[in-house]
Amino acid sequence: MIKKLTYIFCLAVLITACKTQKVTKVDDKNVETISASTKIIQQTLSKKSSFKDLTIKSKLTANIEDLSSDINATIVVKNGQKIWVNATKFGITGARALITPTGFTAYEKLGGTYYEGDFSLANKLLKVDFIDYQKLQNLLLGKVFVDLNSNDFTASFANNQYTIVNNNNQVIQTTPQEGEYIQTYIFDNGFRLVEAHLKDPKRKMEVDLNYSNWVKAGEEEFPKNVKIIIKDKKTRQIDLEYNSFTFQETNTPFSIPAGYKKKDIK
């Protein structure tokens, strides 16, 4: 169970680590198009979380390494500060995880083991130079999790949806570099994130995210379903089903039990 929780974290981190590059200055003929594109991008970025405390009751279905399992999880988010996860099976706590801006820690009761690391470790493993807590929180809640801006991305509207693409998609496809992703993001007509498609042609890796069944809870909007699919040598899939959202401060105890052994998860 601890491996699945940590794997989800690493997948999320991988997706947030998409490098962008600057494009050359456009000529005056493109000013009108760029202006409309910029307005769309600004609208998508305006969908920020304003809550203080959020508790989510969820179900996690993971299909990883030819193994499939269901886990119930309580996810507590203190906006911008921490994500606490308590995973249970048959009503019994099996694993617990804590993610903060400085790193993450998780432990598993069955094996008496724990794992910890910081964002520098994730950067090294994924061959990138930046990852932060906020991007991870945004990804889990269906908010924009990459640095969208009008210099690196272009937005358009068609078929009642908004599409934002990386301006260097064609260059990356033609001359791929490790760690650079072809990026496409799709938003519905309410500027809610619906799909994210990322592809690293050099490593032959693809990441697809789907956010569906958006609901309003308080003053916020959240997807009830989040699907993450990773394709490289194998296909791995994680489905998150958010069953309820409450805005209340929840007790989030976390400490590594005495006698647990540190474990490296590869």
PDB file of C-alpha atoms in Angstrom:
ATOM      1  CA  MET A   1       0.000   0.000   0.000  1.00  0.00           C
ATOM      2  CA  ILE A   2       2.807   2.417   0.847  1.00  0.00           C
ATOM      3  CA  LYS A   3       4.321   1.771  -2.573  1.00  0.00           C
ATOM      4  CA  LYS A   4       1.074   2.733  -4.280  1.00  0.00           C
ATOM      5  CA  LEU A   5       0.785   5.949  -2.261  1.00  0.00           C
ATOM      6  CA  THR A   6       4.370   6.910  -3.020  1.00  0.00           C
ATOM      7  CA  TYR A   7       3.973   5.921  -6.677  1.00  0.00           C
ATOM      8  CA  ILE A   8       0.981   8.239  -6.973  1.00  0.00           C
ATOM      9  CA  PHE A   9       3.059  11.056  -5.514  1.00  0.00           C
ATOM     10  CA  CYS A  10       5.903  10.388  -7.965  1.00  0.00           C
ATOM     11  CA  LEU A  11       3.521  10.239 -10.940  1.00  0.00           C
ATOM     12  CA  ALA A  12       2.013  13.528  -9.899  1.00  0.00           C
ATOM     13  CA  VAL A  13       5.469  15.021  -9.501  1.00  0.00           C
ATOM     14  CA  LEU A  14       6.456  13.767 -12.949  1.00  0.00           C
ATOM     15  CA  ILE A  15       3.520  15.517 -14.521  1.00  0.00           C
ATOM     16  CA  THR A  16       4.216  18.805 -12.755  1.00  0.00           C
ATOM     17  CA  ALA A  17       7.812  18.798 -14.000  1.00  0.00           C
ATOM     18  CA  CYS A  18       7.096  19.857 -17.560  1.00  0.00           C
ATOM     19  CA  LYS A  19       9.714  22.282 -18.847  1.00  0.00           C
ATOM     20  CA  THR A  20       8.692  25.215 -20.974  1.00  0.00           C
ATOM     21  CA  GLN A  21      10.782  27.310 -23.295  1.00  0.00           C
ATOM     22  CA  LYS A  22      10.535  30.849 -24.600  1.00  0.00           C
ATOM     23  CA  VAL A  23       9.356  31.554 -28.122  1.00  0.00           C
ATOM     24  CA  THR A  24      10.434  34.290 -30.484  1.00  0.00           C
ATOM     25  CA  LYS A  25       8.602  37.597 -30.585  1.00  0.00           C
ATOM     26  CA  VAL A  26       5.571  37.659 -32.886  1.00  0.00           C
ATOM     27  CA  ASP A  27       4.925  40.278 -35.513  1.00  0.00           C
ATOM     28  CA  ASP A  28       2.105  42.843 -35.460  1.00  0.00           C
ATOM     29  CA  LYS A  29      -0.174  40.663 -37.578  1.00  0.00           C
ATOM     30  CA  ASN A  30      -0.488  38.219 -34.675  1.00  0.00           C
ATOM     31  CA  VAL A  31      -1.353  40.813 -32.013  1.00  0.00           C
ATOM     32  CA  GLU A  32      -5.121  40.197 -32.119  1.00  0.00           C
ATOM     33  CA  THR A  33      -4.734  36.399 -31.898  1.00  0.00           C
ATOM     34  CA  ILE A  34      -2.218  36.665 -29.073  1.00  0.00           C
ATOM     35  CA  SER A  35      -4.519  39.022 -27.161  1.00  0.00           C
ATOM     36  CA  ALA A  36      -7.452  36.591 -27.341  1.00  0.00           C
ATOM     37  CA  SER A  37      -5.148  33.724 -26.402  1.00  0.00           C
ATOM     38  CA  THR A  38      -3.805  35.638 -23.409  1.00  0.00           C
ATOM     39  CA  LYS A  39      -7.317  36.323 -22.115  1.00  0.00           C
ATOM     40  CA  ILE A  40      -8.165  32.611 -22.241  1.00  0.00           C
ATOM     41  CA  ILE A  41      -5.000  31.680 -20.378  1.00  0.00           C
ATOM     42  CA  GLN A  42      -5.696  34.311 -17.743  1.00  0.00           C
ATOM     43  CA  GLN A  43      -9.197  32.898 -17.228  1.00  0.00           C
ATOM     44  CA  THR A  44      -7.884  29.374 -16.684  1.00  0.00           C
ATOM     45  CA  LEU A  45      -5.342  30.677 -14.160  1.00  0.00           C
ATOM     46  CA  SER A  46      -8.072  32.517 -12.237  1.00  0.00           C
ATOM     47  CA  LYS A  47      -9.482  29.173 -11.036  1.00  0.00           C
ATOM     48  CA  LYS A  48      -7.458  29.116  -7.834  1.00  0.00           C
ATOM     49  CA  SER A  49      -8.289  27.433  -4.535  1.00  0.00           C
ATOM     50  CA  SER A  50      -9.290  29.838  -1.757  1.00  0.00           C
ATOM     51  CA  PHE A  51     -10.286  27.345   0.956  1.00  0.00           C
ATOM     52  CA  LYS A  52      -8.349  27.058   4.198  1.00  0.00           C
ATOM     53  CA  ASP A  53      -9.047  23.418   5.093  1.00  0.00           C
ATOM     54  CA  LEU A  54     -10.459  20.658   2.886  1.00  0.00           C
ATOM     55  CA  THR A  55     -11.285  17.035   3.736  1.00  0.00           C
ATOM     56  CA  ILE A  56     -11.992  14.577   0.918  1.00  0.00           C
ATOM     57  CA  LYS A  57     -13.377  11.067   1.349  1.00  0.00           C
ATOM     58  CA  SER A  58     -12.122   9.090  -1.613  1.00  0.00           C
ATOM     59  CA  LYS A  59     -11.598   5.727  -3.247  1.00  0.00           C
ATOM     60  CA  LEU A  60      -8.386   4.924  -5.060  1.00  0.00           C
ATOM     61  CA  THR A  61      -8.105   2.210  -7.692  1.00  0.00           C
ATOM     62  CA  ALA A  62      -4.559   1.483  -8.822  1.00  0.00           C
ATOM     63  CA  ASN A  63      -3.480  -0.761 -11.678  1.00  0.00           C
ATOM     64  CA  ILE A  64       0.300  -0.836 -11.263  1.00  0.00           C
ATOM     65  CA  GLU A  65       2.861  -3.510 -12.102  1.00  0.00           C
ATOM     66  CA  ASP A  66       0.154  -5.957 -13.162  1.00  0.00           C
ATOM     67  CA  LEU A  67      -1.520  -5.598  -9.753  1.00  0.00           C
ATOM     68  CA  SER A  68      -4.932  -4.055  -9.205  1.00  0.00           C
ATOM     69  CA  SER A  69      -6.348  -2.980  -5.870  1.00  0.00           C
ATOM     70  CA  ASP A  70      -8.886  -0.656  -4.277  1.00  0.00           C
ATOM     71  CA  ILE A  71      -8.078   1.544  -1.294  1.00  0.00           C
ATOM     72  CA  ASN A  72     -10.289   3.936   0.645  1.00  0.00           C
ATOM     73  CA  ALA A  73      -8.531   7.139   1.575  1.00  0.00           C
ATOM     74  CA  THR A  74      -9.188  10.297   3.550  1.00  0.00           C
ATOM     75  CA  ILE A  75      -7.304  13.212   2.021  1.00  0.00           C
ATOM     76  CA  VAL A  76      -6.893  16.348   4.114  1.00  0.00           C
ATOM     77  CA  VAL A  77      -5.522  19.474   2.468  1.00  0.00           C
ATOM     78  CA  LYS A  78      -4.468  22.579   4.358  1.00  0.00           C
ATOM     79  CA  ASN A  79      -4.219  24.954   1.449  1.00  0.00           C
ATOM     80  CA  GLY A  80      -0.598  25.616   0.510  1.00  0.00           C
ATOM     81  CA  GLN A  81       0.759  23.891   3.619  1.00  0.00           C
ATOM     82  CA  LYS A  82       0.212  20.130   3.686  1.00  0.00           C
ATOM     83  CA  ILE A  83      -1.565  17.100   2.265  1.00  0.00           C
ATOM     84  CA  TRP A  84      -2.311  14.296   4.731  1.00  0.00           C
ATOM     85  CA  VAL A  85      -3.518  10.919   3.462  1.00  0.00           C
ATOM     86  CA  ASN A  86      -4.899   8.064   5.558  1.00  0.00           C
ATOM     87  CA  ALA A  87      -5.428   4.883   3.520  1.00  0.00           C
ATOM     88  CA  THR A  88      -7.595   2.059   4.802  1.00  0.00           C
ATOM     89  CA  LYS A  89      -8.527  -1.442   3.737  1.00  0.00           C
ATOM     90  CA  PHE A  90     -11.590  -3.087   5.291  1.00  0.00           C
ATOM     91  CA  GLY A  91     -11.822  -0.129   7.662  1.00  0.00           C
ATOM     92  CA  ILE A  92      -8.310  -0.586   9.068  1.00  0.00           C
ATOM     93  CA  THR A  93      -5.545   1.970   8.557  1.00  0.00           C
ATOM     94  CA  GLY A  94      -2.927   0.399   6.328  1.00  0.00           C
ATOM     95  CA  ALA A  95      -0.790   3.384   5.391  1.00  0.00           C
ATOM     96  CA  ARG A  96      -0.444   7.078   6.072  1.00  0.00           C
ATOM     97  CA  ALA A  97       1.352   9.837   4.174  1.00  0.00           C
ATOM     98  CA  LEU A  98       2.235  13.470   4.791  1.00  0.00           C
ATOM     99  CA  ILE A  99       3.317  15.877   2.049  1.00  0.00           C
ATOM    100  CA  THR A 100       4.535  19.398   2.836  1.00  0.00           C
ATOM    101  CA  PRO A 101       6.448  22.067   0.894  1.00  0.00           C
ATOM    102  CA  THR A 102       9.704  20.518   2.161  1.00  0.00           C
ATOM    103  CA  GLY A 103       9.027  16.889   1.189  1.00  0.00           C
ATOM    104  CA  PHE A 104       7.016  13.800   1.955  1.00  0.00           C
ATOM    105  CA  THR A 105       6.897  10.890   4.409  1.00  0.00           C
ATOM    106  CA  ALA A 106       4.804   7.720   4.368  1.00  0.00           C
ATOM    107  CA  TYR A 107       4.588   4.524   6.380  1.00  0.00           C
ATOM    108  CA  GLU A 108       2.919   1.144   6.052  1.00  0.00           C
ATOM    109  CA  LYS A 109       1.683  -0.823   9.047  1.00  0.00           C
ATOM    110  CA  LEU A 110       1.703  -4.288   7.485  1.00  0.00           C
ATOM    111  CA  GLY A 111       5.391  -4.254   6.619  1.00  0.00           C
ATOM    112  CA  GLY A 112       6.473  -1.965   9.448  1.00  0.00           C
ATOM    113  CA  THR A 113       8.317   0.246   6.972  1.00  0.00           C
ATOM    114  CA  TYR A 114       8.450   3.918   6.090  1.00  0.00           C
ATOM    115  CA  TYR A 115       9.707   6.087   3.240  1.00  0.00           C
ATOM    116  CA  GLU A 116      10.714   9.733   3.156  1.00  0.00           C
ATOM    117  CA  GLY A 117      12.220  12.130   0.664  1.00  0.00           C
ATOM    118  CA  ASP A 118      12.292  15.732  -0.420  1.00  0.00           C
ATOM    119  CA  PHE A 119      11.624  17.483  -3.683  1.00  0.00           C
ATOM    120  CA  SER A 120      15.317  17.565  -4.570  1.00  0.00           C
ATOM    121  CA  LEU A 121      15.249  13.762  -4.671  1.00  0.00           C
ATOM    122  CA  ALA A 122      12.271  13.816  -7.034  1.00  0.00           C
ATOM    123  CA  ASN A 123      14.010  16.429  -9.206  1.00  0.00           C
ATOM    124  CA  LYS A 124      17.088  14.219  -9.458  1.00  0.00           C
ATOM    125  CA  LEU A 125      15.123  11.072 -10.276  1.00  0.00           C
ATOM    126  CA  LEU A 126      13.080  12.849 -12.940  1.00  0.00           C
ATOM    127  CA  LYS A 127      15.997  14.857 -14.368  1.00  0.00           C
ATOM    128  CA  VAL A 128      14.345  18.240 -13.866  1.00  0.00           C
ATOM    129  CA  ASP A 129      15.349  21.271 -11.854  1.00  0.00           C
ATOM    130  CA  PHE A 130      12.066  22.342 -10.262  1.00  0.00           C
ATOM    131  CA  ILE A 131       9.112  20.763  -8.492  1.00  0.00           C
ATOM    132  CA  ASP A 132       7.069  22.309  -5.737  1.00  0.00           C
ATOM    133  CA  TYR A 133       4.273  21.488  -3.365  1.00  0.00           C
ATOM    134  CA  GLN A 134       1.707  23.841  -4.865  1.00  0.00           C
ATOM    135  CA  LYS A 135       1.820  22.250  -8.303  1.00  0.00           C
ATOM    136  CA  LEU A 136       1.176  18.843  -6.733  1.00  0.00           C
ATOM    137  CA  GLN A 137      -1.806  20.155  -4.754  1.00  0.00           C
ATOM    138  CA  ASN A 138      -3.231  21.764  -7.890  1.00  0.00           C
ATOM    139  CA  LEU A 139      -2.893  18.554  -9.866  1.00  0.00           C
ATOM    140  CA  LEU A 140      -4.852  16.541  -7.294  1.00  0.00           C
ATOM    141  CA  LEU A 141      -7.649  19.132  -7.190  1.00  0.00           C
ATOM    142  CA  GLY A 142      -7.981  19.757 -10.923  1.00  0.00           C
ATOM    143  CA  LYS A 143      -6.351  23.196 -10.932  1.00  0.00           C
ATOM    144  CA  VAL A 144      -3.712  24.361 -13.406  1.00  0.00           C
ATOM    145  CA  PHE A 145      -0.475  22.626 -12.393  1.00  0.00           C
ATOM    146  CA  VAL A 146       1.995  24.005 -14.940  1.00  0.00           C
ATOM    147  CA  ASP A 147       3.321  27.516 -15.507  1.00  0.00           C
ATOM    148  CA  LEU A 148       0.922  28.579 -18.239  1.00  0.00           C
ATOM    149  CA  ASN A 149       1.796  31.935 -19.758  1.00  0.00           C
ATOM    150  CA  SER A 150       1.172  33.703 -23.037  1.00  0.00           C
ATOM    151  CA  ASN A 151       4.832  33.564 -24.077  1.00  0.00           C
ATOM    152  CA  ASP A 152       5.102  29.780 -23.990  1.00  0.00           C
ATOM    153  CA  PHE A 153       1.523  28.719 -24.743  1.00  0.00           C
ATOM    154  CA  THR A 154      -1.248  29.538 -27.221  1.00  0.00           C
ATOM    155  CA  ALA A 155      -4.957  29.140 -26.489  1.00  0.00           C
ATOM    156  CA  SER A 156      -7.918  28.713 -28.836  1.00  0.00           C
ATOM    157  CA  PHE A 157     -11.670  28.077 -28.607  1.00  0.00           C
ATOM    158  CA  ALA A 158     -13.547  25.520 -30.727  1.00  0.00           C
ATOM    159  CA  ASN A 159     -16.329  22.980 -30.226  1.00  0.00           C
ATOM    160  CA  ASN A 160     -17.350  24.635 -26.960  1.00  0.00           C
ATOM    161  CA  GLN A 161     -13.997  24.011 -25.300  1.00  0.00           C
ATOM    162  CA  TYR A 162     -10.668  25.763 -24.821  1.00  0.00           C
ATOM    163  CA  THR A 163      -7.405  24.186 -25.928  1.00  0.00           C
ATOM    164  CA  ILE A 164      -4.009  25.413 -24.746  1.00  0.00           C
ATOM    165  CA  VAL A 165      -0.862  24.072 -26.397  1.00  0.00           C
ATOM    166  CA  ASN A 166       2.856  24.548 -25.842  1.00  0.00           C
ATOM    167  CA  ASN A 167       4.295  26.713 -28.613  1.00  0.00           C
ATOM    168  CA  ASN A 168       7.283  24.376 -28.898  1.00  0.00           C
ATOM    169  CA  ASN A 169       5.276  21.195 -29.462  1.00  0.00           C
ATOM    170  CA  GLN A 170       6.424  20.840 -33.074  1.00  0.00           C
ATOM    171  CA  VAL A 171      10.057  21.538 -32.204  1.00  0.00           C
ATOM    172  CA  ILE A 172      10.008  18.964 -29.406  1.00  0.00           C
ATOM    173  CA  GLN A 173       8.445  16.409 -31.750  1.00  0.00           C
ATOM    174  CA  THR A 174      11.080  17.046 -34.431  1.00  0.00           C
ATOM    175  CA  THR A 175      14.148  17.322 -32.176  1.00  0.00           C
ATOM    176  CA  PRO A 176      13.194  15.688 -28.869  1.00  0.00           C
ATOM    177  CA  GLN A 177      15.201  16.299 -25.718  1.00  0.00           C
ATOM    178  CA  GLU A 178      14.901  14.219 -22.549  1.00  0.00           C
ATOM    179  CA  GLY A 179      12.590  15.846 -20.024  1.00  0.00           C
ATOM    180  CA  GLU A 180      10.814  18.080 -22.571  1.00  0.00           C
ATOM    181  CA  TYR A 181       7.130  17.383 -23.122  1.00  0.00           C
ATOM    182  CA  ILE A 182       4.665  17.990 -25.910  1.00  0.00           C
ATOM    183  CA  GLN A 183       1.822  19.565 -23.948  1.00  0.00           C
ATOM    184  CA  THR A 184      -1.894  19.979 -24.638  1.00  0.00           C
ATOM    185  CA  TYR A 185      -4.510  21.073 -22.084  1.00  0.00           C
ATOM    186  CA  ILE A 186      -8.260  21.097 -22.635  1.00  0.00           C
ATOM    187  CA  PHE A 187     -10.746  23.109 -20.571  1.00  0.00           C
ATOM    188  CA  ASP A 188     -14.554  23.136 -20.712  1.00  0.00           C
ATOM    189  CA  ASN A 189     -16.538  26.296 -21.383  1.00  0.00           C
ATOM    190  CA  GLY A 190     -16.381  27.135 -17.682  1.00  0.00           C
ATOM    191  CA  PHE A 191     -12.562  27.066 -17.769  1.00  0.00           C
ATOM    192  CA  ARG A 192     -12.449  23.822 -15.755  1.00  0.00           C
ATOM    193  CA  LEU A 193      -9.585  21.488 -16.629  1.00  0.00           C
ATOM    194  CA  VAL A 194     -10.885  18.407 -18.443  1.00  0.00           C
ATOM    195  CA  GLU A 195      -7.827  16.785 -20.031  1.00  0.00           C
ATOM    196  CA  ALA A 196      -4.058  17.101 -19.976  1.00  0.00           C
ATOM    197  CA  HIS A 197      -1.871  15.271 -22.483  1.00  0.00           C
ATOM    198  CA  LEU A 198       1.906  15.175 -22.126  1.00  0.00           C
ATOM    199  CA  LYS A 199       4.406  13.276 -24.221  1.00  0.00           C
ATOM    200  CA  ASP A 200       8.182  12.931 -23.956  1.00  0.00           C
ATOM    201  CA  PRO A 201       9.200  11.671 -27.436  1.00  0.00           C
ATOM    202  CA  LYS A 202      12.807  11.102 -26.349  1.00  0.00           C
ATOM    203  CA  ARG A 203      11.911   8.694 -23.552  1.00  0.00           C
ATOM    204  CA  LYS A 204       8.793   7.459 -25.354  1.00  0.00           C
ATOM    205  CA  MET A 205       6.663   8.294 -22.340  1.00  0.00           C
ATOM    206  CA  GLU A 206       3.105   9.603 -22.344  1.00  0.00           C
ATOM    207  CA  VAL A 207       1.001  10.963 -19.491  1.00  0.00           C
ATOM    208  CA  ASP A 208      -2.754  11.479 -19.781  1.00  0.00           C
ATOM    209  CA  LEU A 209      -4.966  13.033 -17.116  1.00  0.00           C
ATOM    210  CA  ASN A 210      -8.737  13.259 -17.147  1.00  0.00           C
ATOM    211  CA  TYR A 211     -10.902  15.294 -14.793  1.00  0.00           C
ATOM    212  CA  SER A 212     -14.647  14.668 -14.921  1.00  0.00           C
ATOM    213  CA  ASN A 213     -17.950  15.128 -13.099  1.00  0.00           C
ATOM    214  CA  TRP A 214     -17.155  18.548 -11.717  1.00  0.00           C
ATOM    215  CA  VAL A 215     -19.262  19.595  -8.718  1.00  0.00           C
ATOM    216  CA  LYS A 216     -19.591  22.743  -6.649  1.00  0.00           C
ATOM    217  CA  ALA A 217     -18.769  22.454  -2.961  1.00  0.00           C
ATOM    218  CA  GLY A 218     -19.078  25.683  -1.025  1.00  0.00           C
ATOM    219  CA  GLU A 219     -17.451  28.372  -3.132  1.00  0.00           C
ATOM    220  CA  GLU A 220     -15.138  25.888  -4.865  1.00  0.00           C
ATOM    221  CA  GLU A 221     -15.443  23.525  -7.826  1.00  0.00           C
ATOM    222  CA  PHE A 222     -13.798  20.097  -7.827  1.00  0.00           C
ATOM    223  CA  PRO A 223     -13.733  17.049 -10.111  1.00  0.00           C
ATOM    224  CA  LYS A 224     -15.297  13.952  -8.580  1.00  0.00           C
ATOM    225  CA  ASN A 225     -13.145  11.731 -10.785  1.00  0.00           C
ATOM    226  CA  VAL A 226      -9.445  12.000 -11.595  1.00  0.00           C
ATOM    227  CA  LYS A 227      -7.739   9.518 -13.899  1.00  0.00           C
ATOM    228  CA  ILE A 228      -3.974   9.300 -14.396  1.00  0.00           C
ATOM    229  CA  ILE A 229      -2.528   7.064 -17.137  1.00  0.00           C
ATOM    230  CA  ILE A 230       1.200   6.616 -17.675  1.00  0.00           C
ATOM    231  CA  LYS A 231       2.478   4.898 -20.805  1.00  0.00           C
ATOM    232  CA  ASP A 232       6.084   3.885 -21.392  1.00  0.00           C
ATOM    233  CA  LYS A 233       7.226   0.265 -21.437  1.00  0.00           C
ATOM    234  CA  LYS A 234       4.085  -0.543 -19.484  1.00  0.00           C
ATOM    235  CA  THR A 235       0.734   1.134 -18.968  1.00  0.00           C
ATOM    236  CA  ARG A 236      -0.133   2.138 -15.415  1.00  0.00           C
ATOM    237  CA  GLN A 237      -3.415   3.673 -14.345  1.00  0.00           C
ATOM    238  CA  ILE A 238      -4.673   5.327 -11.193  1.00  0.00           C
ATOM    239  CA  ASP A 239      -8.297   6.332 -10.645  1.00  0.00           C
ATOM    240  CA  LEU A 240      -9.287   8.685  -7.838  1.00  0.00           C
ATOM    241  CA  GLU A 241     -12.972   8.932  -6.950  1.00  0.00           C
ATOM    242  CA  TYR A 242     -13.758  11.844  -4.643  1.00  0.00           C
ATOM    243  CA  ASN A 243     -16.979  11.025  -2.776  1.00  0.00           C
ATOM    244  CA  SER A 244     -17.360  14.055  -0.511  1.00  0.00           C
ATOM    245  CA  PHE A 245     -15.815  17.458   0.154  1.00  0.00           C
ATOM    246  CA  THR A 246     -16.034  19.216   3.515  1.00  0.00           C
ATOM    247  CA  PHE A 247     -14.373  22.445   4.591  1.00  0.00           C
ATOM    248  CA  GLN A 248     -13.335  21.834   8.145  1.00  0.00           C
ATOM    249  CA  GLU A 249     -10.138  21.503  10.104  1.00  0.00           C
ATOM    250  CA  THR A 250      -9.437  17.808  10.644  1.00  0.00           C
ATOM    251  CA  ASN A 251      -7.069  16.166  13.075  1.00  0.00           C
ATOM    252  CA  THR A 252      -4.076  14.879  11.095  1.00  0.00           C
ATOM    253  CA  PRO A 253      -1.769  12.943  13.421  1.00  0.00           C
ATOM    254  CA  PHE A 254       1.465  11.760  11.870  1.00  0.00           C
ATOM    255  CA  SER A 255       4.561  10.158  13.345  1.00  0.00           C
ATOM    256  CA  ILE A 256       6.656   7.172  12.323  1.00  0.00           C
ATOM    257  CA  PRO A 257       5.914   4.350  14.798  1.00  0.00           C
ATOM    258  CA  ALA A 258       8.864   3.126  16.829  1.00  0.00           C
ATOM    259  CA  GLY A 259      10.720   0.199  15.298  1.00  0.00           C
ATOM    260  CA  TYR A 260       9.723   0.891  11.701  1.00  0.00           C
ATOM    261  CA  LYS A 261      12.497   0.484   9.147  1.00  0.00           C
ATOM    262  CA  LYS A 262      13.286   2.997   6.446  1.00  0.00           C
ATOM    263  CA  LYS A 263      12.801   1.633   2.965  1.00  0.00           C
ATOM    264  CA  ASP A 264      13.830   2.838  -0.464  1.00  0.00           C
ATOM    265  CA  ILE A 265      11.103   2.616  -3.077  1.00  0.00           C
ATOM    266  CA  LYS A 266      12.448   2.243  -6.592  1.00  0.00           C
TER     267      LYS A 266
END
